Amino acid sequence: MPYALSAARVLGLTLVLSITVPVPLALADDGWSVVPSASTADTADGRPYVYAEGAPGTVLQDAVSVLNPGAKPLTVRLRGADADNTKGGGFTVRKRSTDTGAWIGFARETDGRRTAVRELSVRVPAHTRADVPFTLSVPAGAAPGDHPGAIVASGGGRSSAARVQLRVNGPTLSALTVEHVAVHADRILYELVNRGTTVLTPRLAVHADGVFGELLDRAPRTLPLELLPGRRVTLSEPWPDTPALDAVDVRLTVTAAGGARDTASASARFVPWGAVAGAGCGLVAVVGAWLVVRRHRRRGPGGEAREEEPRTEVELTGAVS
């Protein structure tokens, strides 16, 4: 767990703790990775993410490990990054960091001088784990709540990331909204927005009523995503057995820890357009036959066109005399 230390002391400890140790052969040789450092040599079952907590103005310390199970040395470049949600709710990082990613620092020695840097290159020998300490310098004006981030390692043509969950002490707000609900074909589309200051794992309940009663009633279930503060995601709920002909009202209810809750509704009309098109063709045929008969009646016995009675001005214009 991270410790609150002075910036100078942290920088000194960072340099001392940069070590490499052999990687256990039990690890699969399926490529290198970066993970939160564990207290033992085997990090395969270690922490899922780095968790740090402190007040504004605090300097925190932790470490990540770069695992190289391969037979060749590896050089990677480490940097801090702000976490983000993809449009569909997955985890990603932002290219430009202004929050947690900008507060992460590594120690580097240049010309005998030790400095804190935003990026650091690390060489990891074959079958080796390199432990890389880092610091989290929380600004004095940091807002209370969750500030998700990551440490990204890039090398060998790909990137890997270790998640960092930073919570700044102070009052927090749990709030979310469900918006833009719409029914399309065999699914219900909607958007979730985290309007609070904490990371949320939403739960969704779905209800739908038709003209003749209830069509859908799904109990609340946990969605497979972590919605970061201030983020918006677009999701869908499958509905493969939608009615063929009905007028439907759909209601979505989302909840999350901390008392977050919201409800949104949408209406949809299901019409079997194939049947409607067939009925329309039949109607066109009937109208066409009627026009042919009417035209035939307007001709005389020899086929000559009969003169119609002249229309009055009232009939032509609809004027009232």
Coordinates of N, CA and C in Angstrom, one line a residue, residues 45-208:
D45 N -0.4 -13.7 -9.6 CA -1.6 -13.6 -8.8 C -1.6 -12.4 -7.8
G46 N -0.9 -11.3 -8.3 CA -0.7 -10.2 -7.4 C -1.9 -9.2 -7.5
R47 N -1.7 -8.0 -7.2 CA -2.8 -7.0 -7.1 C -3.4 -6.7 -8.5
P48 N -4.7 -6.6 -8.6 CA -5.3 -6.2 -9.9 C -4.9 -4.8 -10.4
Y49 N -4.7 -3.9 -9.4 CA -4.3 -2.5 -9.8 C -3.6 -1.9 -8.6
V50 N -3.0 -0.8 -8.8 CA -2.4 0.0 -7.8 C -3.4 0.8 -7.1
Y51 N -3.6 0.8 -5.8 CA -4.5 1.6 -5.1 C -3.7 2.6 -4.2
A52 N -4.0 3.9 -4.4 CA -3.4 4.9 -3.6 C -4.5 5.9 -3.1
E53 N -4.2 6.3 -1.9 CA -5.2 7.3 -1.2 C -4.5 8.3 -0.4
G54 N -4.8 9.5 -0.5 CA -4.2 10.6 0.3 C -4.9 11.9 0.1
A55 N -4.5 12.8 1.0 CA -5.0 14.2 0.9 C -4.3 15.0 -0.1
P56 N -5.0 16.1 -0.6 CA -4.3 17.0 -1.5 C -2.9 17.5 -0.9
G57 N -1.9 17.6 -1.7 CA -0.6 17.9 -1.2 C 0.3 16.8 -0.8
T58 N -0.3 15.5 -0.8 CA 0.5 14.4 -0.4 C 1.3 13.8 -1.5
V59 N 2.5 13.2 -1.2 CA 3.3 12.5 -2.1 C 3.2 11.0 -1.7
L60 N 2.8 10.2 -2.7 CA 2.6 8.7 -2.4 C 3.6 7.9 -3.2
Q61 N 3.9 6.7 -2.7 CA 4.9 5.9 -3.4 C 4.4 4.5 -3.6
D62 N 4.7 3.9 -4.7 CA 4.3 2.5 -5.0 C 5.3 2.0 -6.1
A63 N 5.0 0.9 -6.7 CA 5.9 0.3 -7.7 C 5.1 -0.6 -8.7
V64 N 5.6 -0.7 -9.9 CA 5.1 -1.6 -10.9 C 6.3 -2.5 -11.3
S65 N 5.9 -3.7 -11.8 CA 6.9 -4.7 -12.3 C 6.7 -4.9 -13.8
V66 N 7.8 -4.9 -14.5 CA 7.8 -5.2 -15.9 C 8.3 -6.7 -16.0
L67 N 7.5 -7.6 -16.5 CA 7.8 -9.0 -16.6 C 8.3 -9.3 -18.0
N68 N 9.5 -9.9 -18.1 CA 10.0 -10.3 -19.4 C 10.3 -11.8 -19.3
P69 N 9.3 -12.7 -19.7 CA 9.6 -14.1 -19.6 C 10.3 -14.6 -20.9
G70 N 10.5 -13.7 -21.8 CA 11.1 -14.1 -23.1 C 12.6 -14.4 -23.0
A71 N 13.2 -14.9 -24.1 CA 14.6 -15.3 -24.1 C 15.5 -14.2 -24.5
K72 N 15.0 -13.0 -24.8 CA 15.8 -11.9 -25.2 C 15.6 -10.7 -24.3
P73 N 16.6 -9.8 -24.1 CA 16.4 -8.6 -23.3 C 15.3 -7.7 -23.9
L74 N 14.7 -6.9 -23.1 CA 13.6 -6.0 -23.5 C 13.8 -4.6 -23.0
T75 N 13.6 -3.6 -23.8 CA 13.6 -2.3 -23.4 C 12.2 -1.7 -23.5
V76 N 11.7 -1.1 -22.5 CA 10.4 -0.5 -22.5 C 10.5 0.9 -22.0
R77 N 9.5 1.7 -22.4 CA 9.4 3.1 -21.9 C 8.1 3.3 -21.1
L78 N 8.3 3.7 -19.9 CA 7.2 3.9 -18.9 C 6.7 5.3 -18.9
R79 N 5.4 5.5 -18.8 CA 4.9 6.9 -18.6 C 3.6 6.8 -17.8
G80 N 3.2 7.8 -17.2 CA 1.9 7.9 -16.5 C 0.8 8.4 -17.5
A81 N -0.4 8.0 -17.3 CA -1.5 8.3 -18.2 C -2.8 8.4 -17.4
D82 N -3.7 9.3 -17.9 CA -5.1 9.4 -17.4 C -5.9 8.2 -18.0
A83 N -6.7 7.6 -17.1 CA -7.5 6.5 -17.6 C -8.8 7.1 -18.2
D84 N -9.4 6.3 -19.1 CA -10.6 6.7 -19.8 C -11.5 5.5 -20.1
N85 N -12.7 5.8 -20.4 CA -13.6 4.7 -21.0 C -13.7 4.9 -22.5
T86 N -13.7 3.7 -23.2 CA -14.0 3.7 -24.6 C -15.5 4.1 -24.8
K87 N -15.9 4.3 -26.0 CA -17.3 4.7 -26.2 C -18.2 3.5 -25.8
G88 N -17.8 2.3 -25.9 CA -18.6 1.1 -25.5 C -18.4 0.7 -24.0
G89 N -17.6 1.5 -23.3 CA -17.4 1.1 -21.8 C -16.2 0.4 -21.5
G90 N -15.3 0.1 -22.4 CA -14.0 -0.5 -22.1 C -13.0 0.4 -21.4
F91 N -11.9 -0.1 -21.0 CA -10.8 0.7 -20.4 C -9.8 1.1 -21.4
T92 N -9.4 2.4 -21.4 CA -8.3 2.8 -22.2 C -7.6 4.0 -21.5
V93 N -6.6 4.6 -22.2 CA -5.9 5.7 -21.6 C -5.9 6.9 -22.6
R94 N -5.8 8.1 -22.1 CA -5.8 9.3 -22.9 C -4.4 9.6 -23.4
K95 N -4.3 10.1 -24.6 CA -3.0 10.5 -25.1 C -2.3 11.6 -24.3
R96 N -3.1 12.6 -23.9 CA -2.6 13.7 -23.1 C -3.1 13.6 -21.7
S97 N -2.2 13.7 -20.7 CA -2.5 13.6 -19.3 C -2.5 14.9 -18.6
T98 N -3.6 15.2 -17.9 CA -3.8 16.4 -17.1 C -4.1 16.1 -15.7
D99 N -4.4 14.9 -15.4 CA -4.8 14.5 -14.0 C -3.8 13.5 -13.4
T100 N -4.2 12.3 -13.0 CA -3.3 11.4 -12.4 C -2.1 11.1 -13.2
G101 N -2.2 10.9 -14.5 CA -1.0 10.6 -15.3 C 0.0 11.7 -15.2
A102 N -0.4 13.0 -15.1 CA 0.6 14.1 -15.0 C 1.2 14.1 -13.6
W103 N 0.6 13.4 -12.6 CA 1.1 13.5 -11.2 C 2.1 12.3 -10.9
I104 N 2.2 11.4 -11.9 CA 3.1 10.2 -11.7 C 4.5 10.6 -12.2
G105 N 5.5 10.2 -11.3 CA 6.9 10.5 -11.7 C 7.8 9.4 -11.4
F106 N 8.9 9.3 -12.2 CA 9.9 8.2 -12.0 C 11.3 8.9 -11.7
A107 N 12.2 8.2 -11.1 CA 13.5 8.7 -10.8 C 14.5 8.4 -11.9
R108 N 15.3 9.3 -12.4 CA 16.3 9.1 -13.4 C 17.6 9.8 -13.0
E109 N 18.7 9.1 -13.3 CA 20.0 9.7 -12.9 C 20.7 10.1 -14.2
T110 N 21.1 11.4 -14.3 CA 21.7 12.0 -15.5 C 22.9 12.8 -15.0
D111 N 24.1 12.4 -15.5 CA 25.4 13.1 -15.2 C 25.5 13.2 -13.6
G112 N 25.2 12.1 -13.0 CA 25.3 12.0 -11.5 C 24.2 12.7 -10.8
R113 N 23.3 13.3 -11.4 CA 22.2 14.0 -10.8 C 20.9 13.2 -10.9
R114 N 20.2 13.2 -9.8 CA 18.9 12.4 -9.7 C 17.7 13.4 -9.8
T115 N 16.9 13.1 -10.8 CA 15.8 14.0 -11.1 C 14.5 13.1 -11.2
A116 N 13.4 13.7 -11.0 CA 12.1 13.1 -11.3 C 11.6 13.4 -12.7
V117 N 11.2 12.4 -13.4 CA 10.8 12.6 -14.8 C 9.5 11.9 -15.1
R118 N 8.8 12.4 -16.1 CA 7.5 11.9 -16.5 C 7.6 10.6 -17.3
E119 N 8.7 10.3 -17.9 CA 8.9 9.1 -18.7 C 10.3 8.5 -18.4
L120 N 10.3 7.2 -18.5 CA 11.6 6.5 -18.1 C 11.7 5.2 -18.9
S121 N 13.0 5.0 -19.5 CA 13.3 3.8 -20.2 C 13.9 2.8 -19.3
V122 N 13.4 1.6 -19.4 CA 13.9 0.5 -18.5 C 14.3 -0.7 -19.4
R123 N 15.5 -1.2 -19.1 CA 16.0 -2.4 -19.8 C 15.8 -3.6 -18.9
V124 N 15.1 -4.6 -19.4 CA 14.8 -5.8 -18.6 C 15.5 -7.0 -19.2
P125 N 16.4 -7.7 -18.6 CA 17.1 -8.9 -19.1 C 16.1 -10.0 -19.3
A126 N 16.5 -11.0 -20.1 CA 15.6 -12.2 -20.4 C 15.3 -12.9 -19.1
H127 N 14.1 -13.4 -19.0 CA 13.6 -14.2 -17.9 C 13.7 -13.4 -16.6
T128 N 13.4 -12.1 -16.6 CA 13.7 -11.3 -15.5 C 12.5 -10.4 -15.2
R129 N 12.3 -10.0 -14.0 CA 11.3 -9.0 -13.6 C 12.0 -7.8 -13.1
A130 N 11.6 -6.6 -13.6 CA 12.2 -5.3 -13.2 C 11.2 -4.6 -12.4
D131 N 11.5 -4.3 -11.1 CA 10.6 -3.5 -10.3 C 10.9 -2.0 -10.4
V132 N 9.9 -1.2 -10.8 CA 10.2 0.2 -11.0 C 9.3 1.0 -10.1
P133 N 9.9 1.6 -9.0 CA 9.1 2.5 -8.2 C 8.7 3.8 -8.9
F134 N 7.6 4.4 -8.4 CA 7.1 5.6 -8.9 C 6.5 6.4 -7.8
T135 N 6.3 7.7 -8.0 CA 5.7 8.6 -7.0 C 4.4 9.2 -7.6
L136 N 3.5 9.4 -6.7 CA 2.2 10.1 -7.1 C 2.2 11.4 -6.2
S137 N 2.4 12.5 -6.9 CA 2.4 13.8 -6.2 C 1.0 14.5 -6.4
V138 N 0.1 14.4 -5.4 CA -1.2 14.9 -5.5 C -1.2 16.4 -5.3
P139 N -1.6 17.2 -6.2 CA -1.6 18.7 -6.1 C -2.4 19.2 -4.9
A140 N -2.0 20.3 -4.3 CA -2.7 20.9 -3.2 C -4.2 21.2 -3.5
G141 N -4.5 21.5 -4.8 CA -5.8 21.8 -5.2 C -6.6 20.7 -5.8
A142 N -6.1 19.5 -5.7 CA -6.8 18.3 -6.3 C -8.2 18.1 -5.7
A143 N -9.2 17.9 -6.6 CA -10.6 17.7 -6.2 C -10.8 16.4 -5.5
P144 N -11.5 16.3 -4.4 CA -11.8 15.0 -3.8 C -12.5 14.0 -4.7
G145 N -12.3 12.7 -4.5 CA -12.9 11.7 -5.3 C -11.9 10.8 -6.0
D146 N -12.4 10.0 -7.0 CA -11.5 9.1 -7.7 C -10.9 9.8 -8.9
H147 N -9.6 9.4 -9.0 CA -8.8 9.9 -10.2 C -8.1 8.7 -10.8
P148 N -8.8 8.0 -11.7 CA -8.2 6.8 -12.3 C -7.1 7.1 -13.3
G149 N -6.1 6.3 -13.2 CA -5.0 6.5 -14.1 C -4.3 5.2 -14.5
A150 N -3.1 5.2 -15.0 CA -2.4 4.0 -15.4 C -0.9 4.3 -15.6
I151 N -0.1 3.3 -15.5 CA 1.3 3.4 -16.0 C 1.4 2.5 -17.2
V152 N 1.8 3.2 -18.3 CA 1.8 2.5 -19.6 C 3.3 2.2 -19.9
A153 N 3.5 1.0 -20.4 CA 4.8 0.5 -20.8 C 4.7 0.2 -22.3
S154 N 5.6 0.8 -23.1 CA 5.6 0.6 -24.5 C 7.0 0.1 -25.0
G155 N 6.9 -1.0 -25.8 CA 8.2 -1.6 -26.3 C 7.8 -2.8 -27.1
G156 N 8.8 -3.2 -28.0 CA 8.5 -4.4 -28.8 C 7.3 -4.3 -29.7
G157 N 7.0 -3.1 -30.1 CA 5.8 -2.9 -31.0 C 4.5 -3.0 -30.4
R158 N 4.4 -3.0 -29.1 CA 3.1 -3.0 -28.4 C 3.1 -2.3 -27.1
S159 N 2.0 -2.1 -26.4 CA 1.9 -1.5 -25.1 C 1.1 -2.3 -24.1
S160 N 1.5 -2.1 -22.8 CA 0.8 -2.8 -21.8 C 0.6 -1.7 -20.7
A161 N -0.5 -1.9 -19.8 CA -0.7 -0.9 -18.8 C -1.1 -1.5 -17.5
A162 N -0.6 -0.9 -16.4 CA -1.0 -1.3 -15.0 C -1.9 -0.2 -14.5
R163 N -3.1 -0.5 -14.1 CA -4.1 0.5 -13.6 C -3.7 1.1 -12.3
V164 N -4.0 2.4 -12.1 CA -3.8 3.1 -10.9 C -5.1 3.7 -10.4
Q165 N -5.5 3.3 -9.2 CA -6.8 3.9 -8.7 C -6.4 4.8 -7.5
L166 N -6.5 6.1 -7.8 CA -6.1 7.1 -6.8 C -7.4 7.7 -6.3
R167 N -7.5 7.8 -5.0 CA -8.6 8.5 -4.4 C -8.1 9.7 -3.5
V168 N -8.5 10.9 -3.8 CA -8.2 12.0 -3.0 C -9.2 12.2 -1.9
N169 N -8.7 12.3 -0.7 CA -9.5 12.4 0.5 C -10.5 13.7 0.4
G170 N -11.7 13.5 0.9 CA -12.6 14.6 1.0 C -14.0 14.1 0.6
P171 N -15.0 14.9 0.6 CA -16.4 14.5 0.3 C -16.5 14.1 -1.1
T172 N -17.3 13.0 -1.4 CA -17.5 12.5 -2.7 C -18.9 12.5 -3.1
L173 N -19.2 12.3 -4.4 CA -20.6 12.3 -4.9 C -20.7 11.1 -5.8
S174 N -21.8 10.3 -5.6 CA -22.1 9.2 -6.5 C -23.4 9.6 -7.2
A175 N -23.3 9.8 -8.6 CA -24.4 10.2 -9.4 C -24.2 9.7 -10.8
L176 N -25.3 9.2 -11.4 CA -25.3 8.9 -12.8 C -26.6 9.1 -13.5
T177 N -26.7 9.2 -14.8 CA -27.9 9.3 -15.5 C -27.9 8.3 -16.7
V178 N -29.1 7.9 -17.1 CA -29.3 7.1 -18.3 C -30.1 8.0 -19.3
E179 N -29.6 8.0 -20.5 CA -30.1 9.0 -21.5 C -30.2 8.3 -22.8
H180 N -31.0 9.0 -23.7 CA -31.1 8.7 -25.1 C -31.5 7.2 -25.3
V181 N -32.5 6.8 -24.6 CA -33.0 5.4 -24.7 C -33.8 5.3 -26.1
A182 N -33.5 4.2 -26.8 CA -34.2 4.0 -28.1 C -34.2 2.5 -28.4
V183 N -35.3 2.1 -29.1 CA -35.4 0.7 -29.5 C -35.2 0.6 -30.9
H184 N -34.2 -0.3 -31.3 CA -33.9 -0.5 -32.7 C -33.8 -2.0 -33.0
A185 N -34.6 -2.5 -33.9 CA -34.6 -3.9 -34.3 C -34.7 -4.8 -33.1
D186 N -33.6 -5.5 -32.8 CA -33.6 -6.5 -31.7 C -32.9 -6.1 -30.5
R187 N -32.8 -4.8 -30.3 CA -32.0 -4.3 -29.1 C -32.5 -2.9 -28.6
I188 N -32.1 -2.6 -27.4 CA -32.4 -1.3 -26.8 C -31.1 -0.6 -26.6
L189 N -31.0 0.6 -27.2 CA -29.8 1.4 -27.1 C -30.0 2.5 -26.0
Y190 N -28.9 2.8 -25.3 CA -29.0 3.8 -24.3 C -27.6 4.3 -24.0
E191 N -27.5 5.4 -23.3 CA -26.2 6.0 -22.8 C -26.2 6.1 -21.3
L192 N -25.1 5.9 -20.7 CA -24.9 6.1 -19.3 C -23.8 7.2 -19.1
V193 N -24.1 8.1 -18.1 CA -23.2 9.2 -17.9 C -22.9 9.2 -16.3
N194 N -21.6 9.2 -16.0 CA -21.2 9.3 -14.6 C -21.1 10.8 -14.3
R195 N -22.0 11.3 -13.5 CA -22.0 12.7 -13.2 C -21.5 13.0 -11.7
G196 N -20.9 12.0 -11.2 CA -20.3 12.1 -9.8 C -18.8 12.2 -9.8
T197 N -18.2 11.9 -8.7 CA -16.8 12.0 -8.5 C -16.1 10.6 -8.1
T198 N -16.9 9.5 -8.2 CA -16.4 8.2 -7.9 C -16.6 7.3 -9.1
V199 N -15.7 6.2 -9.2 CA -15.9 5.2 -10.2 C -17.1 4.4 -9.9
L200 N -18.0 4.1 -10.8 CA -19.2 3.4 -10.6 C -19.3 2.1 -11.4
T201 N -19.9 1.1 -10.8 CA -20.2 -0.2 -11.5 C -21.7 -0.2 -11.5
P202 N -22.4 0.2 -12.6 CA -23.8 0.3 -12.6 C -24.6 -1.1 -12.6
R203 N -25.8 -1.0 -12.2 CA -26.7 -2.1 -12.3 C -27.9 -1.7 -13.1
L204 N -28.4 -2.5 -14.0 CA -29.5 -2.2 -14.9 C -30.7 -3.1 -14.8
A205 N -31.9 -2.5 -14.7 CA -33.1 -3.2 -14.8 C -33.9 -2.7 -16.0
V206 N -34.6 -3.6 -16.7 CA -35.3 -3.3 -17.9 C -36.8 -3.8 -17.8
H207 N -37.7 -2.9 -18.2 CA -39.1 -3.2 -18.2 C -39.8 -2.7 -19.4
A208 N -40.6 -3.4 -20.0 CA -41.4 -3.0 -21.2 C -42.8 -3.5 -21.2

